[in-house]
Amino acid sequence: MKRRLLLWALGGALSGVIWPLAGFAFANVEVGQVLQNEDMPTLGGGHAPFLSRKALANVFIFFRPNQDHSLATLKAMALCEKEFAQKPVRWVAVVSDSAEKAAVQATVAEAGIQMPVLVDEGDHLYGKLGVRLHPVVGIADDKFQLVAYVPFHEINYCDMVRVRIRKALHEVDQAAVDRVDNPPKALMPDDIPGAVAKRHVKLGELLLRSRRWDKAAENARFAIEKLPAYAPAHALLGNALAGQGRCAEAGKSFETALRLDPANQAAAAGRKGCAGK
Amino acid sequence: MASRSFRLVTVLAALATAPGALAAPAKGPRASTKHSFKVNLAPLPPSEKAAWSHAPYEAGDCSICHVNADPKKPGPVAKAGNDLCYSCHEEFQEVMARKYKHPPATESCLNCHNPHNSKEKKLLVAELGTLCKDCHRQIKDLAEKSKVKHGALDQGEKCANCHNPHGANIEKLLIQLPFDLCVNCHSVDNMKDHNGVTLTNFKKWLQENKVWHAPVAAKDCSACHRTHGGENFRLLVAEYPAKFYAPYDPKNYALCYGCHNEKVVSVPETKTLTNFRDGTRNLHYVHVNKPDRGRTCRACHEVHASKQPHHIRDGVPYGPKGWILKINYTKTPTGGQCAKTCHETKSYVNRPAAGGPAKR
């Protein structure tokens, strides 16, 4: 009993250290648990192992024929398969032996995958892992630990699988996975903080070149109202005022700009130009 | 003008084949190859009142963009392509660095914007919905001809409610993941569909029910809902019985079988397909697979979120008055049970109690 407890504790500790449990995956196997390898018949009539020790990423795709999501997934994975062709990634597709062979062959041909297609006799592997959804992609490392479980997603599925393969290859970290899973909001240009103010400063700078001092000052004031701590806006206002011969007022704007950004060249040059006026 | 038309055709031909264009149905071409209307990039004539004016144009100094300041002879623009626009619109360095780009935006801002003035917001060359659907004609057809319509397409910012027409970090140029976009609107109590049926306040529902269906948890509403319009109720991508009883036909469950294995219901005996079994007797088959009064998925399962595991509902609306019949599901160490519900208390066993043999 003591020995069993010790083994259980050791196993639990190791799984936690190597691959912290990342949540429920297949019905019977969670991310972080070790999968059993097995030799399986292939669609072509031979045999192939489910997993390989030589691969840093063992990618397996459970699919069904005559199903739109499976076909779309296999097509996407066919591209991924090529993309990772030179890397230690091993791909297999797995299909139930209850699926009609001709339909499976047609799906495989249409998808263009090159990976072996393993036939799961009596749904043995399906039952062992508890595969409830199709398609689903699993990724195991070279120690056969399940490191990712990715059920079908209509949006960004390929990106989600790709980044997890790259993580298994130690090319990216968890932060990269998180960025793909939770991509930043694609703000509209006007909603990007500071964008509108900065745009008006750029326009104002162009107006300065045309000696349109009043319009340049107008744009500068608008920008300052939107983004008060933006040094170039104050520098612009200073130079627009200086252009109008209002160096006393301009000086205050140059000082503000240089306080916000001591390296602001437009403000430094403007202040120099106003010196003594 | 002839050269401009040629350029537009070239641009839009590229759009038709390039990845990352706005959403189109899975089958068929992504977008058409030319605008159906004449695009005029000149300032509006004085007889037409502009609602929006570009600040440099408003400033009255043509030399900001053109080689000459004279409005009568502005000459060509000072910089080629989008670089001219980006010299002020610096934020586009970030916008166009996003992974998914709209090819017309990459090619030329002028494909959609008039650089002088316009009757449309954002200086668009046409009304936003018209502009998008002029190229994305399959979406136009879907939106206009579908039996079930989505209000988001013609309210608020229209296409731009969900898509960023410049660049985005998500496929289909989505501004956010589908769930975040959907819940932005579907978080009120009194939203009605086109038939006047009240729609769920999902923010509230999901807060109250913590067991989320995988596509919901994955923020992938599009896995089940066709957001531009469709033929099935609630914009579902495939058929799903709307009622408690239905004769069993796999076609009725096309939505669920898009991900779930139909054998869960079609096979009477199993040791592997489901844990809702008594020994090997498949209880999904027992409940659902009937030629007349098969219980539909909704009889026992919540499709978005539930309080109980396996998305099992607390209760189901039963009878013409929608009386709520409790399911009283309990998970047990060896299986589970449903107590005093549609039937008297029944339990099932399919795994060993601690240290004991499984019922197989």
XYZ file of C-alpha atoms in Angstrom:
637
model
C 0.000 0.000 0.000
C 2.824 2.362 0.950
C 4.571 1.556 -2.322
C 1.422 2.306 -4.320
C 0.975 5.613 -2.555
C 4.602 6.525 -3.175
C 4.319 5.691 -6.904
C 1.079 7.662 -7.152
C 2.618 10.677 -5.453
C 5.753 10.495 -7.615
C 3.724 10.151 -10.807
C 1.499 13.057 -9.851
C 4.434 15.252 -8.954
C 6.254 14.454 -12.204
C 3.230 15.098 -14.383
C 2.728 18.414 -12.642
C 6.328 19.439 -13.097
C 6.781 18.401 -16.707
C 3.386 19.331 -18.115
C 1.099 21.181 -15.754
C -2.447 19.990 -16.381
C -3.956 22.365 -18.856
C -7.539 21.241 -18.506
C -9.870 18.542 -19.652
C -9.202 17.095 -23.039
C -10.459 13.770 -24.306
C -13.162 12.219 -22.140
C -10.687 9.745 -20.651
C -7.324 11.501 -21.019
C -6.329 14.956 -19.898
C -3.565 17.185 -21.190
C -0.443 16.200 -19.273
C -1.208 12.490 -19.117
C 0.895 9.915 -20.933
C -0.617 8.097 -23.899
C 0.031 4.462 -24.714
C 1.534 3.780 -28.091
C 0.111 1.073 -30.277
C 0.558 -0.457 -33.660
C -2.454 0.123 -35.888
C -3.546 -0.944 -39.359
C -3.382 1.715 -42.035
C -5.844 2.579 -44.748
C -3.289 1.410 -47.312
C -3.193 -2.091 -45.841
C -0.006 -1.929 -43.749
C 0.662 -1.081 -40.136
C 2.049 2.023 -38.436
C 2.531 3.129 -34.845
C 0.159 5.675 -33.358
C 3.064 7.674 -31.898
C 6.805 7.987 -32.499
C 9.645 8.612 -30.059
C 11.581 10.342 -32.852
C 9.076 13.175 -33.117
C 9.033 16.134 -30.769
C 5.432 16.664 -31.840
C 3.142 13.719 -32.591
C 0.092 15.253 -34.221
C -2.975 13.025 -34.537
C -6.239 13.996 -36.153
C -9.447 12.087 -35.512
C -11.790 12.577 -38.439
C -14.838 11.206 -40.194
C -15.614 10.981 -43.897
C -18.631 12.817 -45.329
C -18.317 15.598 -42.781
C -17.606 19.204 -43.755
C -15.608 20.078 -40.651
C -13.378 17.015 -41.012
C -12.677 17.744 -44.643
C -11.916 21.407 -43.945
C -9.622 20.398 -41.098
C -7.747 17.795 -43.121
C -7.261 20.304 -45.929
C -5.841 22.821 -43.470
C -3.623 20.173 -41.875
C -2.343 19.138 -45.311
C -0.883 22.638 -45.610
C 0.493 22.474 -42.081
C 2.026 19.093 -42.839
C 4.030 20.667 -45.666
C 4.966 23.659 -43.542
C 6.517 21.421 -40.868
C 7.961 18.886 -43.328
C 11.571 19.591 -42.327
C 10.884 19.462 -38.595
C 10.537 16.575 -36.130
C 6.771 16.478 -36.446
C 4.916 13.239 -37.115
C 1.380 13.288 -38.426
C -1.291 10.613 -38.412
C -4.979 10.746 -39.172
C -7.245 8.300 -37.357
C -10.592 7.040 -38.588
C -13.022 4.496 -37.182
C -13.123 1.136 -38.949
C -16.890 1.577 -39.113
C -16.453 4.346 -41.681
C -16.899 3.243 -45.257
C -13.457 2.688 -46.779
C -14.274 4.294 -50.140
C -15.608 7.401 -48.398
C -12.474 7.623 -46.270
C -10.275 7.277 -49.333
C -12.232 9.992 -51.117
C -11.905 12.349 -48.140
C -8.176 11.711 -47.850
C -7.651 12.251 -51.575
C -9.658 15.480 -51.595
C -7.860 16.824 -48.539
C -4.438 16.059 -49.993
C -2.866 14.824 -46.749
C 0.305 12.764 -47.022
C 0.250 11.372 -43.476
C -0.630 7.749 -42.734
C -4.297 7.120 -42.050
C -4.718 4.733 -39.130
C -7.829 2.593 -38.954
C -9.188 2.228 -35.432
C -10.487 -1.342 -35.229
C -13.562 -1.641 -33.053
C -13.146 1.993 -32.012
C -10.511 0.771 -29.584
C -8.453 3.972 -29.552
C -11.583 6.135 -29.629
C -12.827 4.382 -26.531
C -9.491 4.386 -24.738
C -8.988 8.134 -25.158
C -12.677 8.980 -25.019
C -12.921 10.720 -28.372
C -16.305 12.397 -28.435
C -15.840 15.045 -31.128
C -14.809 15.089 -34.763
C -12.595 16.474 -35.972
C -10.200 16.873 -33.116
C -6.440 17.325 -33.110
C -4.222 15.979 -30.349
C -0.512 16.612 -29.941
C 1.825 14.415 -27.884
C 5.515 14.995 -27.274
C 8.367 12.524 -27.683
C 7.566 11.069 -24.254
C 3.988 10.520 -25.448
C 2.585 13.035 -23.044
C -0.515 14.723 -24.380
C 0.477 18.383 -24.663
C -2.486 19.763 -26.599
C -6.082 18.937 -27.388
C -7.713 21.137 -30.001
C -11.312 20.400 -30.984
C -12.658 21.919 -34.174
C -12.886 25.698 -34.345
C -14.567 27.510 -37.200
C -12.294 30.513 -36.693
C -8.492 30.497 -36.347
C -8.295 26.668 -36.068
C -5.163 26.383 -38.158
C -3.395 29.101 -36.176
C -4.313 27.345 -32.930
C -2.917 24.001 -34.050
C 0.186 25.545 -35.612
C 1.228 27.451 -32.503
C 0.801 24.353 -30.330
C 2.997 22.333 -32.668
C 5.591 25.085 -32.448
C 5.367 25.008 -28.686
C 5.938 21.251 -28.679
C 8.999 21.937 -30.853
C 10.159 24.466 -28.229
C 10.035 27.257 -30.821
C 7.560 29.395 -28.889
C 6.401 29.717 -25.301
C 2.997 29.613 -23.649
C 2.645 33.376 -24.095
C 2.618 32.846 -27.869
C -0.127 30.232 -27.492
C -2.118 32.635 -25.339
C -1.758 35.375 -27.946
C -3.237 33.103 -30.606
C -6.044 31.925 -28.332
C -6.867 35.466 -27.237
C -5.797 37.742 -30.061
C -5.866 41.463 -29.347
C -8.863 43.412 -30.548
C -8.281 44.846 -34.006
C -9.123 48.436 -33.215
C -10.379 50.712 -35.930
C -7.842 53.419 -36.814
C -9.682 56.176 -34.967
C -9.965 54.003 -31.847
C -6.231 53.405 -31.513
C -5.161 55.523 -28.539
C -3.574 58.752 -29.703
C -4.001 58.024 -33.404
C -6.294 60.949 -34.187
C -4.130 63.443 -32.279
C -0.924 62.236 -33.899
C -2.526 62.421 -37.325
C -3.409 66.066 -36.750
C 0.128 66.834 -35.613
C 1.459 65.344 -38.859
C -0.969 67.458 -40.837
C -0.002 70.503 -38.817
C 3.666 69.889 -39.555
C 2.874 69.827 -43.278
C 0.935 73.064 -42.891
C 3.940 74.646 -41.185
C 5.952 73.971 -44.313
C 3.343 75.921 -46.285
C 3.544 78.699 -43.682
C -0.134 78.137 -42.860
C 0.473 79.135 -39.240
C -3.160 79.519 -38.232
C -4.200 76.127 -39.597
C -1.122 74.506 -38.078
C -1.963 76.017 -34.676
C -5.567 74.863 -35.031
C -4.422 71.278 -35.599
C -1.948 71.525 -32.726
C -4.628 72.709 -30.290
C -6.955 69.947 -31.424
C -4.190 67.382 -30.837
C -3.323 68.812 -27.406
C -6.938 68.566 -26.359
C -7.011 64.901 -27.403
C -3.561 63.948 -26.151
C -2.234 66.512 -23.663
C 1.004 64.681 -22.903
C 2.125 64.395 -26.529
C 5.252 66.528 -26.863
C 5.158 66.943 -30.681
C 1.731 68.602 -30.417
C 3.137 71.266 -28.072
C 6.188 71.697 -30.281
C 3.897 72.155 -33.270
C 1.868 74.783 -31.453
C 5.069 76.523 -30.437
C 6.337 76.635 -34.002
C 2.964 77.762 -35.351
C 2.896 80.618 -32.821
C 6.518 81.463 -33.525
C 5.657 81.641 -37.224
C 3.058 84.248 -36.328
C 5.686 86.154 -34.388
C 4.228 85.251 -31.009
C 7.452 84.008 -29.441
C 6.423 84.749 -25.862
C 3.493 82.354 -26.133
C 5.493 79.935 -28.247
C 8.121 79.711 -25.520
C 5.621 78.218 -23.089
C 4.668 75.547 -25.624
C 8.340 74.738 -26.295
C 8.969 74.417 -22.555
C 5.995 72.058 -22.190
C 7.184 69.961 -25.119
C 10.711 69.713 -23.728
C 9.447 68.877 -20.262
C 7.429 65.997 -21.769
C 10.263 64.935 -24.048
C 13.691 66.529 -23.496
C 14.868 65.063 -26.830
C 12.161 66.772 -28.907
C 14.169 68.439 -31.681
C 11.340 70.542 -33.114
C 10.815 72.193 -29.734
C 14.547 72.690 -29.160
C 14.989 74.277 -32.598
C 11.904 76.442 -32.141
C 13.084 77.672 -28.760
C 16.460 78.495 -30.253
C 14.788 80.378 -33.111
C 12.726 82.416 -30.663
C 15.675 83.195 -28.406
C 15.968 86.922 -27.850
C 12.714 87.731 -29.651
C -10.319 57.141 -65.792
C -9.736 54.186 -68.056
C -6.447 53.433 -66.347
C -8.109 53.695 -62.945
C -10.805 51.231 -63.961
C -8.119 48.849 -65.126
C -6.298 49.228 -61.835
C -9.462 48.518 -59.869
C -10.095 45.379 -61.852
C -6.520 44.259 -61.205
C -6.817 44.987 -57.510
C -10.062 43.219 -57.108
C -8.858 40.260 -59.117
C -6.082 39.975 -56.558
C -8.661 40.241 -53.802
C -10.556 37.313 -55.206
C -7.587 34.999 -54.767
C -5.788 36.431 -51.769
C -6.204 34.989 -48.276
C -7.749 36.935 -45.467
C -10.489 38.683 -47.394
C -13.767 39.368 -45.671
C -15.896 36.417 -44.728
C -17.497 34.458 -47.489
C -19.307 31.140 -47.353
C -17.054 28.096 -47.282
C -17.960 27.140 -50.818
C -17.686 29.304 -53.904
C -15.588 32.317 -54.815
C -14.532 34.760 -52.115
C -15.441 38.000 -53.822
C -16.217 39.447 -57.190
C -13.611 41.177 -59.278
C -14.892 44.676 -59.942
C -17.086 47.425 -58.569
C -20.441 47.665 -60.232
C -20.450 51.454 -59.898
C -18.196 54.243 -61.068
C -15.743 55.321 -58.382
C -15.118 59.037 -58.433
C -12.184 60.263 -56.365
C -12.530 63.933 -57.268
C -14.079 66.385 -54.794
C -17.860 66.461 -54.886
C -19.213 69.224 -57.126
C -20.437 72.325 -55.256
C -24.030 71.307 -56.025
C -23.633 68.183 -53.858
C -23.245 68.747 -50.159
C -20.442 66.785 -48.543
C -21.154 65.368 -45.099
C -17.514 64.599 -44.405
C -14.376 66.341 -45.551
C -10.745 65.261 -45.306
C -8.785 67.655 -43.071
C -6.019 68.403 -45.634
C -8.650 69.135 -48.286
C -10.566 71.266 -45.811
C -7.344 73.161 -45.071
C -7.401 74.284 -48.690
C -3.749 73.590 -49.381
C -3.496 71.023 -52.177
C 0.289 70.867 -51.770
C -0.176 68.805 -48.624
C -0.864 65.863 -50.910
C -0.260 67.092 -54.450
C 2.782 68.659 -56.068
C 0.999 72.012 -56.509
C -0.976 74.146 -54.078
C -3.261 75.535 -56.785
C -6.718 73.910 -56.544
C -7.166 74.426 -60.267
C -3.937 72.639 -61.104
C -2.965 70.395 -58.189
C -1.010 68.022 -60.422
C -0.143 64.481 -59.372
C 0.143 63.383 -55.754
C 3.485 63.897 -54.050
C 3.957 60.263 -52.996
C 2.815 57.083 -54.653
C 0.281 54.667 -53.211
C -0.665 54.342 -49.573
C 2.591 55.929 -48.368
C 1.043 59.321 -48.929
C -1.838 58.458 -46.607
C 0.417 56.784 -44.061
C 2.553 59.926 -43.785
C -0.219 61.340 -41.596
C -2.137 58.168 -40.710
C 0.822 56.668 -38.879
C -1.378 54.220 -36.976
C -1.596 52.186 -40.166
C 1.918 50.917 -39.495
C 0.269 48.857 -36.754
C -3.022 48.236 -38.527
C -1.426 46.843 -41.660
C 1.086 44.803 -39.691
C -1.752 42.629 -38.406
C -1.746 39.050 -39.611
C -4.894 39.252 -41.732
C -5.103 42.112 -44.206
C -7.864 43.197 -46.524
C -6.269 43.067 -49.976
C -8.026 46.188 -51.324
C -6.734 48.152 -48.318
C -3.236 46.820 -48.836
C -3.331 47.817 -52.457
C -4.845 51.282 -52.213
C -6.798 53.284 -49.661
C -8.528 54.833 -52.657
C -10.337 51.595 -53.411
C -12.763 52.543 -50.659
C -12.047 56.155 -49.620
C -12.349 59.463 -51.407
C -9.346 61.561 -50.348
C -11.264 64.827 -50.631
C -14.812 64.623 -49.316
C -17.831 62.414 -49.319
C -21.443 62.060 -48.371
C -20.460 58.966 -46.429
C -18.757 58.559 -43.066
C -15.038 57.851 -43.186
C -14.961 59.402 -46.656
C -16.167 56.132 -48.165
C -16.848 56.144 -51.880
C -20.225 54.510 -51.209
C -22.393 53.538 -48.253
C -20.496 50.952 -46.201
C -22.837 47.984 -46.675
C -23.174 48.722 -50.377
C -19.429 49.051 -50.748
C -18.621 45.752 -49.028
C -21.384 43.779 -50.671
C -20.503 45.129 -54.076
C -17.454 42.856 -54.017
C -18.686 40.254 -51.536
C -21.694 39.341 -53.556
C -22.263 35.929 -52.023
C -22.620 37.605 -48.656
C -25.003 40.089 -50.229
C -27.135 37.245 -51.567
C -27.021 35.432 -48.254
C -27.969 38.550 -46.341
C -30.788 39.515 -48.627
C -32.272 36.165 -49.589
C -31.913 34.091 -46.443
C -35.023 33.071 -44.567
C -33.466 33.974 -41.222
C -31.651 37.299 -41.062
C -29.130 38.775 -38.640
C -29.853 42.294 -37.455
C -26.163 43.073 -37.040
C -25.777 43.339 -40.808
C -27.956 46.378 -41.203
C -27.682 48.112 -37.841
C -24.992 50.275 -36.266
C -21.743 50.024 -38.158
C -23.131 47.236 -40.367
C -20.283 45.028 -41.705
C -17.859 46.979 -39.532
C -19.725 45.838 -36.417
C -17.706 42.636 -36.711
C -15.073 43.110 -39.417
C -12.169 45.501 -39.622
C -11.900 46.379 -43.306
C -8.190 47.197 -43.026
C -6.472 44.486 -41.012
C -7.167 42.168 -38.089
C -5.608 39.518 -35.888
C -8.319 36.970 -36.574
C -9.456 35.164 -39.701
C -12.230 36.766 -41.744
C -10.858 40.122 -40.556
C -12.893 39.771 -37.376
C -12.326 42.531 -34.869
C -12.578 40.109 -31.961
C -13.258 36.410 -31.519
C -16.865 35.609 -32.459
C -18.065 35.191 -28.863
C -16.772 38.628 -27.854
C -18.447 40.195 -30.860
C -21.733 38.378 -30.296
C -21.941 39.119 -26.582
C -21.256 42.792 -27.301
C -24.849 42.930 -28.522
C -26.504 39.805 -27.106
C -26.220 41.001 -23.536
C -29.574 42.657 -23.057
C -32.899 41.260 -21.867
C -35.205 42.575 -24.526
C -33.521 41.850 -27.848
C -35.953 40.351 -30.369
C -35.326 38.415 -33.537
C -37.038 39.185 -36.846
C -40.071 37.196 -35.716
C -40.377 39.071 -32.444
C -39.013 36.195 -30.350
C -36.973 37.379 -27.345
C -33.336 36.370 -27.575
C -31.225 35.211 -24.655
C -29.138 37.667 -22.679
C -25.943 35.642 -23.029
C -23.828 37.663 -20.687
C -26.285 36.931 -17.895
C -26.901 33.322 -18.919
C -23.226 32.482 -19.067
C -22.551 34.141 -15.732
C -25.269 32.060 -14.121
C -24.344 28.792 -15.799
C -20.702 27.878 -15.482
C -20.508 24.656 -17.530
C -20.042 25.983 -21.041
C -20.382 24.009 -24.250
C -16.952 23.702 -25.868
C -17.630 26.049 -28.810
C -18.881 28.667 -26.355
C -15.826 28.243 -24.148
C -13.683 28.488 -27.280
C -15.478 31.734 -28.221
C -16.429 30.098 -31.488
C -20.118 30.956 -31.971
C -19.554 30.597 -35.722
C -19.185 26.855 -35.233
C -22.970 26.662 -34.855
C -24.357 29.972 -36.142
C -24.223 31.387 -39.636
C -23.778 35.061 -38.930
C -24.687 36.540 -42.310
C -28.033 34.791 -42.647
C -29.341 31.285 -43.025
C -32.185 28.882 -43.528
C -32.368 27.390 -40.036
C -33.889 28.982 -36.962
C -31.485 30.967 -34.787
C -29.158 31.133 -37.799
C -27.947 27.609 -37.059
C -25.527 26.244 -39.614
C -27.466 22.998 -39.901
C -30.703 21.406 -38.807
C -31.528 21.023 -35.155
C -34.941 20.033 -33.799
C -36.715 22.961 -32.217
C -39.052 20.766 -30.136
C -38.922 18.252 -27.309
C -39.951 15.223 -29.392
C -38.911 14.305 -32.913
C -38.787 11.065 -34.864
C -35.162 9.960 -34.980
C -33.490 10.865 -38.230
C -29.773 11.695 -38.353
C -30.588 14.587 -40.691
C -32.494 16.281 -37.859
C -29.285 16.435 -35.862
C -26.931 17.652 -38.576
C -25.876 20.531 -36.332
C -24.765 18.300 -33.450
C -23.253 15.691 -35.727
C -21.069 18.388 -37.246
C -18.796 17.632 -34.280
C -20.379 14.816 -32.276
C -20.404 11.215 -33.456
C -23.817 10.108 -34.690
C -23.043 6.612 -33.430
C -23.662 7.996 -29.943
C -27.340 7.748 -30.849
C -27.460 5.173 -33.625
C -25.681 2.280 -31.878
C -27.711 0.375 -29.241
C -24.749 -1.174 -27.458
C -21.338 0.377 -26.777
C -18.449 0.329 -24.368
C -16.670 3.309 -25.861
C -18.919 5.902 -27.453
C -20.537 7.411 -24.389
C -20.573 7.164 -20.626
C -24.347 7.558 -20.627
C -24.792 3.802 -20.718
C -25.844 1.091 -18.351
C -23.138 -1.469 -18.847
C -23.075 -1.570 -22.621
C -26.687 -0.427 -23.108
C -26.463 2.945 -24.830
C -28.934 5.219 -23.050
C -28.637 7.950 -25.690
C -29.976 5.378 -28.137
C -32.763 4.459 -25.704
C -33.897 8.071 -25.325
C -33.437 9.483 -28.790
C -33.569 6.728 -31.353
C -37.330 6.261 -31.672
C -39.388 6.362 -34.851
C -42.058 8.615 -33.369
C -41.427 10.352 -30.035
C -37.658 10.400 -29.787
C -36.389 12.899 -27.207
C -34.356 15.546 -28.935
C -30.960 16.756 -27.665
C -32.620 19.794 -26.130
C -34.810 17.587 -23.942
C -31.845 16.956 -21.647
C -29.020 19.225 -22.777
C -28.451 22.972 -22.696
C -26.638 23.945 -25.845
C -24.805 26.980 -24.509
C -24.248 26.574 -20.797
C -25.632 24.698 -17.843
C -25.164 24.358 -14.117
C -24.679 20.609 -14.289
C -21.954 18.569 -15.991
C -22.411 17.202 -19.523
C -24.539 20.289 -20.294
C -27.493 18.634 -18.611
C -30.400 20.953 -18.024
C -31.940 21.603 -14.634
C -35.364 21.087 -16.094
C -37.153 21.000 -19.392
C -40.235 22.848 -20.578
C -42.879 20.155 -20.958
C -46.401 20.216 -22.289
C -48.332 23.005 -23.992
C -47.921 25.397 -21.061
C -44.177 24.916 -20.807
C -44.299 23.438 -17.290
C -40.754 22.848 -16.087
C -40.025 19.237 -15.366
C -36.889 18.783 -13.262
C -34.339 16.279 -14.534
C -32.657 15.795 -11.143
C -29.493 14.337 -12.622
C -26.812 13.157 -10.221
C -23.400 11.833 -11.101
C -22.577 8.751 -9.018
C -19.258 6.970 -8.397
C -20.231 4.268 -10.871
C -22.334 6.215 -13.363
C -25.321 8.454 -12.690
C -29.034 8.717 -12.080
C -32.037 10.858 -12.973
C -34.606 11.020 -10.209
C -38.388 11.517 -10.335
C -38.360 13.153 -13.721
C -39.919 12.054 -17.017
C -39.673 8.635 -15.428
C -39.236 7.259 -11.926
C -35.711 7.328 -10.498
C -33.397 5.318 -12.700
C -29.668 4.833 -12.352
C -26.972 3.489 -14.633
C -23.635 1.844 -13.921
C -20.676 1.684 -16.264
C -17.514 2.000 -14.254
C -16.127 0.315 -11.168
C -16.672 1.696 -7.743
C -13.340 2.265 -6.002
C -11.699 -1.167 -5.948
C -14.623 -3.022 -7.515
C -15.277 -4.487 -10.973
C -17.027 -2.474 -13.679
C -20.391 -3.499 -15.004
C -19.607 -4.295 -18.618
